[in-house]
Amino acid sequence: GQQVMQIPQYQHVQEGEDFTTYCNSSTTLSNIQWYKQRPGGHPVFLIQLVKSGEVKKQKRLTFQFGEAKKNSSLHITATQTTDVGTYFCAGHPGSGYALNFGKGTSLLVTP
Amino acid sequence: DAGVIQSPRHEVTEMGQEVTLRCKPISGHNSLFWYRQTMMRGLELLIYFNNNVPIDDSGMPEDRFSAKMPNASFSTLKIQPSEPRDSAVYFCASSYSETGELFFGEGSRLTVL
């Protein structure tokens, strides 16, 4: 079955440093979504990427979808303590299938 | 607007007891998903419904787990009998479509002693 691998598992940065998490799928995806889960909270939708090579930005966050639609990345510029949490990518194979979540990257930001 | 509503938020029970988790999706959403989250296995899809019909239940661990969606505004996940390894946070999520963004409830934290 389809698998979504995400690295790194953990990342500890100083406030102001950049952060990147990578996501790879074993199969071509219809779309990829990113979610953020704060400690003790529930996953919250950040963005969906659909097109090959697509790049989207949300303030300090930049999301990319690979040309082959099998990989994606999330880059945070100049991290802040409010960025703390676990970032999940979730790949969608297409209609008839549910989102398949990666294991997530837990980000810790120290002031 | 009300989000996805789950109950109970916390449940502590003893091995062998029946557990029922409940979910009310966002009105107008026609897809509903049950996920289980543990440290070891991350977020696992258990089952999902589209227009109240189960589409994929391949993630349901075994016969002890069952899920129903009798109407568009209510779903249950039942575990009978429960075991300690079922301890996890169970999330319900709903979506406008099978491929759209998911709106998660706050989860039900289950502890089986």
mmCIF file of C-alpha atoms in Angstrom:
data_model
loop_
_atom_site.group_PDB
_atom_site.id
_atom_site.type_symbol
_atom_site.label_atom_id
_atom_site.label_comp_id
_atom_site.label_asym_id
_atom_site.label_seq_id
_atom_site.Cartn_x
_atom_site.Cartn_y
_atom_site.Cartn_z
ATOM 1 C CA GLY A 1 0.000 0.000 0.000
ATOM 2 C CA GLN A 2 0.879 3.628 -0.249
ATOM 3 C CA GLN A 3 3.332 4.864 2.367
ATOM 4 C CA VAL A 4 4.282 8.392 3.279
ATOM 5 C CA MET A 5 7.672 8.834 4.901
ATOM 6 C CA GLN A 6 8.571 12.022 6.696
ATOM 7 C CA ILE A 7 11.955 13.234 7.970
ATOM 8 C CA PRO A 8 13.339 14.251 10.317
ATOM 9 C CA GLN A 9 11.355 12.794 13.193
ATOM 10 C CA TYR A 10 12.471 15.546 15.551
ATOM 11 C CA GLN A 11 14.099 18.950 15.126
ATOM 12 C CA HIS A 12 15.299 21.296 17.821
ATOM 13 C CA VAL A 13 16.223 24.826 16.725
ATOM 14 C CA GLN A 14 17.024 28.152 18.286
ATOM 15 C CA GLU A 15 14.479 30.868 17.704
ATOM 16 C CA GLY A 16 15.300 32.663 14.464
ATOM 17 C CA GLU A 17 16.791 29.619 12.737
ATOM 18 C CA ASP A 18 15.151 28.050 9.709
ATOM 19 C CA PHE A 19 13.446 24.657 9.679
ATOM 20 C CA THR A 20 12.580 22.187 6.924
ATOM 21 C CA THR A 21 10.669 18.921 6.957
ATOM 22 C CA TYR A 22 10.517 16.533 4.001
ATOM 23 C CA CYS A 23 7.871 14.117 2.877
ATOM 24 C CA ASN A 24 8.177 11.249 0.389
ATOM 25 C CA SER A 25 5.518 8.954 -1.003
ATOM 26 C CA SER A 26 6.016 5.528 -2.516
ATOM 27 C CA THR A 27 3.357 6.317 -5.134
ATOM 28 C CA THR A 28 2.209 9.329 -7.139
ATOM 29 C CA LEU A 29 -0.237 11.490 -5.227
ATOM 30 C CA SER A 30 -3.374 13.290 -6.281
ATOM 31 C CA ASN A 31 -2.660 15.964 -3.725
ATOM 32 C CA ILE A 32 -0.679 16.485 -0.569
ATOM 33 C CA GLN A 33 -1.814 18.271 2.542
ATOM 34 C CA TRP A 34 0.032 19.648 5.549
ATOM 35 C CA TYR A 35 -1.250 19.801 9.095
ATOM 36 C CA LYS A 36 0.080 21.196 12.369
ATOM 37 C CA GLN A 37 -0.650 19.692 15.757
ATOM 38 C CA ARG A 38 0.214 21.623 18.897
ATOM 39 C CA PRO A 39 1.104 19.583 22.002
ATOM 40 C CA GLY A 40 -2.093 18.189 23.470
ATOM 41 C CA GLY A 41 -4.124 19.415 20.523
ATOM 42 C CA HIS A 42 -5.566 18.069 17.321
ATOM 43 C CA PRO A 43 -4.229 18.317 13.756
ATOM 44 C CA VAL A 44 -5.138 21.561 12.042
ATOM 45 C CA PHE A 45 -5.080 21.958 8.266
ATOM 46 C CA LEU A 46 -2.424 24.277 6.877
ATOM 47 C CA ILE A 47 -2.489 23.880 3.106
ATOM 48 C CA GLN A 48 -3.179 21.614 0.140
ATOM 49 C CA LEU A 49 -0.954 21.276 -2.915
ATOM 50 C CA VAL A 50 -2.354 19.803 -6.105
ATOM 51 C CA LYS A 51 -0.210 20.743 -9.089
ATOM 52 C CA SER A 52 3.160 19.295 -10.052
ATOM 53 C CA GLY A 53 5.938 21.668 -8.951
ATOM 54 C CA GLU A 54 3.532 23.871 -7.029
ATOM 55 C CA VAL A 55 4.924 26.321 -4.465
ATOM 56 C CA LYS A 56 2.738 28.121 -1.954
ATOM 57 C CA LYS A 57 3.634 30.551 0.798
ATOM 58 C CA GLN A 58 1.935 31.468 4.026
ATOM 59 C CA LYS A 59 3.910 34.253 5.720
ATOM 60 C CA ARG A 60 7.095 32.498 6.928
ATOM 61 C CA LEU A 61 5.996 29.057 5.695
ATOM 62 C CA THR A 62 6.827 27.798 2.190
ATOM 63 C CA PHE A 63 5.322 24.591 0.841
ATOM 64 C CA GLN A 64 6.522 22.745 -2.251
ATOM 65 C CA PHE A 65 5.138 19.820 -4.226
ATOM 66 C CA GLY A 66 7.626 17.873 -6.312
ATOM 67 C CA GLU A 67 7.518 17.622 -10.087
ATOM 68 C CA ALA A 68 6.714 13.919 -9.917
ATOM 69 C CA LYS A 69 4.026 14.537 -7.270
ATOM 70 C CA LYS A 70 5.710 12.071 -4.928
ATOM 71 C CA ASN A 71 7.488 14.405 -2.544
ATOM 72 C CA SER A 72 6.898 17.629 -0.693
ATOM 73 C CA SER A 73 8.573 19.956 1.766
ATOM 74 C CA LEU A 74 7.659 22.564 4.330
ATOM 75 C CA HIS A 75 10.175 25.296 5.114
ATOM 76 C CA ILE A 76 9.807 27.765 7.972
ATOM 77 C CA THR A 77 11.952 30.875 7.848
ATOM 78 C CA ALA A 78 13.117 32.465 11.100
ATOM 79 C CA THR A 79 11.266 30.169 13.491
ATOM 80 C CA GLN A 80 9.369 31.539 16.454
ATOM 81 C CA THR A 81 8.300 29.824 19.672
ATOM 82 C CA THR A 82 4.740 29.799 18.339
ATOM 83 C CA ASP A 83 5.904 27.393 15.610
ATOM 84 C CA VAL A 84 6.346 24.610 18.187
ATOM 85 C CA GLY A 85 4.353 21.496 17.353
ATOM 86 C CA THR A 86 4.279 18.479 15.099
ATOM 87 C CA TYR A 87 3.984 19.005 11.363
ATOM 88 C CA PHE A 88 2.353 16.239 9.361
ATOM 89 C CA CYS A 89 2.229 15.724 5.657
ATOM 90 C CA ALA A 90 -0.640 13.656 4.337
ATOM 91 C CA GLY A 91 -0.762 12.195 0.868
ATOM 92 C CA HIS A 92 -3.912 11.578 -1.070
ATOM 93 C CA PRO A 93 -3.741 8.821 -3.719
ATOM 94 C CA GLY A 94 -7.051 9.852 -5.282
ATOM 95 C CA SER A 95 -10.760 9.238 -5.083
ATOM 96 C CA GLY A 96 -11.774 6.164 -3.136
ATOM 97 C CA TYR A 97 -8.884 6.475 -0.725
ATOM 98 C CA ALA A 98 -8.372 8.427 2.469
ATOM 99 C CA LEU A 99 -5.451 10.624 3.399
ATOM 100 C CA ASN A 100 -2.360 8.721 4.474
ATOM 101 C CA PHE A 101 -0.422 10.606 7.132
ATOM 102 C CA GLY A 102 3.322 10.626 7.645
ATOM 103 C CA LYS A 103 4.650 10.108 11.170
ATOM 104 C CA GLY A 104 5.254 13.833 11.524
ATOM 105 C CA THR A 105 8.184 16.051 12.443
ATOM 106 C CA SER A 106 8.159 17.416 15.962
ATOM 107 C CA LEU A 107 9.627 20.902 16.106
ATOM 108 C CA LEU A 108 10.952 22.398 19.303
ATOM 109 C CA VAL A 109 11.991 26.056 19.279
ATOM 110 C CA THR A 110 13.934 27.471 22.179
ATOM 111 C CA PRO A 111 14.203 31.224 22.756
ATOM 112 C CA ASP B 1 -19.852 27.441 13.356
ATOM 113 C CA ALA B 2 -19.462 24.356 15.498
ATOM 114 C CA GLY B 3 -16.569 22.140 14.582
ATOM 115 C CA VAL B 4 -16.386 18.372 14.761
ATOM 116 C CA ILE B 5 -17.652 17.308 18.155
ATOM 117 C CA GLN B 6 -16.366 14.195 19.870
ATOM 118 C CA SER B 7 -17.335 12.548 23.126
ATOM 119 C CA PRO B 8 -16.159 11.560 25.593
ATOM 120 C CA ARG B 9 -12.962 13.622 25.733
ATOM 121 C CA HIS B 10 -11.415 11.182 28.171
ATOM 122 C CA GLU B 11 -12.300 7.596 28.977
ATOM 123 C CA VAL B 12 -10.620 5.292 31.459
ATOM 124 C CA THR B 13 -11.867 1.745 31.491
ATOM 125 C CA GLU B 14 -10.813 -1.736 32.444
ATOM 126 C CA MET B 15 -9.764 -4.443 30.063
ATOM 127 C CA GLY B 16 -12.729 -6.349 28.708
ATOM 128 C CA GLN B 17 -15.192 -3.479 28.943
ATOM 129 C CA GLU B 18 -17.056 -2.055 25.976
ATOM 130 C CA VAL B 19 -16.091 1.418 24.821
ATOM 131 C CA THR B 20 -18.183 3.644 22.555
ATOM 132 C CA LEU B 21 -16.790 6.830 21.075
ATOM 133 C CA ARG B 22 -19.077 9.336 19.401
ATOM 134 C CA CYS B 23 -18.654 11.914 16.697
ATOM 135 C CA LYS B 24 -20.793 14.663 15.216
ATOM 136 C CA PRO B 25 -19.308 15.924 11.941
ATOM 137 C CA ILE B 26 -19.607 19.449 10.622
ATOM 138 C CA SER B 27 -22.985 20.005 9.010
ATOM 139 C CA GLY B 28 -22.808 19.653 5.240
ATOM 140 C CA HIS B 29 -19.684 17.505 5.235
ATOM 141 C CA ASN B 30 -20.238 14.188 3.488
ATOM 142 C CA SER B 31 -17.017 12.369 4.399
ATOM 143 C CA LEU B 32 -16.164 11.194 7.908
ATOM 144 C CA PHE B 33 -12.932 9.616 9.089
ATOM 145 C CA TRP B 34 -11.815 7.841 12.241
ATOM 146 C CA TYR B 35 -8.088 7.993 13.055
ATOM 147 C CA ARG B 36 -6.122 6.582 15.965
ATOM 148 C CA GLN B 37 -2.963 8.286 17.216
ATOM 149 C CA THR B 38 -0.206 6.709 19.296
ATOM 150 C CA MET B 39 3.439 7.628 19.809
ATOM 151 C CA MET B 40 4.606 4.425 18.185
ATOM 152 C CA ARG B 41 2.345 4.291 15.144
ATOM 153 C CA GLY B 42 1.423 7.929 14.566
ATOM 154 C CA LEU B 43 -1.923 8.754 12.930
ATOM 155 C CA GLU B 44 -3.568 5.627 11.556
ATOM 156 C CA LEU B 45 -6.737 5.620 9.508
ATOM 157 C CA LEU B 46 -9.244 3.177 10.960
ATOM 158 C CA ILE B 47 -12.224 3.699 8.668
ATOM 159 C CA TYR B 48 -13.853 6.311 6.543
ATOM 160 C CA PHE B 49 -17.387 6.922 5.333
ATOM 161 C CA ASN B 50 -18.638 8.781 2.319
ATOM 162 C CA ASN B 51 -22.314 9.756 2.335
ATOM 163 C CA ASN B 52 -22.753 7.511 5.388
ATOM 164 C CA VAL B 53 -21.415 4.443 3.555
ATOM 165 C CA PRO B 54 -18.183 2.794 4.747
ATOM 166 C CA ILE B 55 -15.630 3.057 1.940
ATOM 167 C CA ASP B 56 -12.412 1.775 3.475
ATOM 168 C CA ASP B 57 -12.284 -0.150 6.742
ATOM 169 C CA SER B 58 -8.964 -1.871 6.101
ATOM 170 C CA GLY B 59 -7.424 -0.021 9.027
ATOM 171 C CA MET B 60 -9.804 -1.476 11.597
ATOM 172 C CA PRO B 61 -7.508 -3.600 13.759
ATOM 173 C CA GLU B 62 -9.750 -6.598 14.231
ATOM 174 C CA ASP B 63 -13.265 -7.793 14.911
ATOM 175 C CA ARG B 64 -13.255 -6.083 18.279
ATOM 176 C CA PHE B 65 -13.610 -2.756 16.471
ATOM 177 C CA SER B 66 -16.765 -1.646 14.700
ATOM 178 C CA ALA B 67 -17.977 1.679 13.352
ATOM 179 C CA LYS B 68 -21.354 2.936 12.256
ATOM 180 C CA MET B 69 -22.746 6.031 10.656
ATOM 181 C CA PRO B 70 -26.548 5.786 10.872
ATOM 182 C CA ASN B 71 -27.040 9.302 9.500
ATOM 183 C CA ALA B 72 -25.122 12.289 8.200
ATOM 184 C CA SER B 73 -24.763 13.882 11.624
ATOM 185 C CA PHE B 74 -23.582 11.032 13.812
ATOM 186 C CA SER B 75 -21.014 8.246 13.928
ATOM 187 C CA THR B 76 -19.820 5.802 16.559
ATOM 188 C CA LEU B 77 -16.682 3.755 17.015
ATOM 189 C CA LYS B 78 -17.103 0.785 19.316
ATOM 190 C CA ILE B 79 -14.457 -1.436 20.883
ATOM 191 C CA GLN B 80 -15.655 -4.659 22.477
ATOM 192 C CA PRO B 81 -13.897 -6.057 24.405
ATOM 193 C CA SER B 82 -11.276 -3.397 25.015
ATOM 194 C CA GLU B 83 -7.609 -4.244 25.628
ATOM 195 C CA PRO B 84 -4.710 -2.192 27.057
ATOM 196 C CA ARG B 85 -3.128 -1.936 23.586
ATOM 197 C CA ASP B 86 -6.192 0.011 22.444
ATOM 198 C CA SER B 87 -5.074 2.929 24.608
ATOM 199 C CA ALA B 88 -4.666 5.897 22.271
ATOM 200 C CA VAL B 89 -6.222 9.161 21.175
ATOM 201 C CA TYR B 90 -9.045 8.562 18.728
ATOM 202 C CA PHE B 91 -9.768 11.400 16.330
ATOM 203 C CA CYS B 92 -12.823 11.903 14.213
ATOM 204 C CA ALA B 93 -12.528 14.187 11.190
ATOM 205 C CA SER B 94 -14.928 15.336 8.526
ATOM 206 C CA SER B 95 -14.553 16.858 5.092
ATOM 207 C CA TYR B 96 -16.613 18.290 2.242
ATOM 208 C CA SER B 97 -15.246 15.590 -0.006
ATOM 209 C CA GLU B 98 -13.035 12.526 0.004
ATOM 210 C CA THR B 99 -10.064 14.559 -1.231
ATOM 211 C CA GLY B 100 -10.592 17.805 0.643
ATOM 212 C CA GLU B 101 -9.080 19.168 3.818
ATOM 213 C CA LEU B 102 -9.931 17.404 7.051
ATOM 214 C CA PHE B 103 -11.433 19.124 10.060
ATOM 215 C CA PHE B 104 -10.495 17.214 13.192
ATOM 216 C CA GLY B 105 -12.344 16.981 16.452
ATOM 217 C CA GLU B 106 -10.475 17.444 19.684
ATOM 218 C CA GLY B 107 -10.121 13.691 20.124
ATOM 219 C CA SER B 108 -11.100 11.084 22.671
ATOM 220 C CA ARG B 109 -8.245 9.937 24.881
ATOM 221 C CA LEU B 110 -8.819 6.285 25.796
ATOM 222 C CA THR B 111 -6.953 4.494 28.551
ATOM 223 C CA VAL B 112 -7.590 0.795 29.032
ATOM 224 C CA LEU B 113 -6.206 -0.585 32.290
#
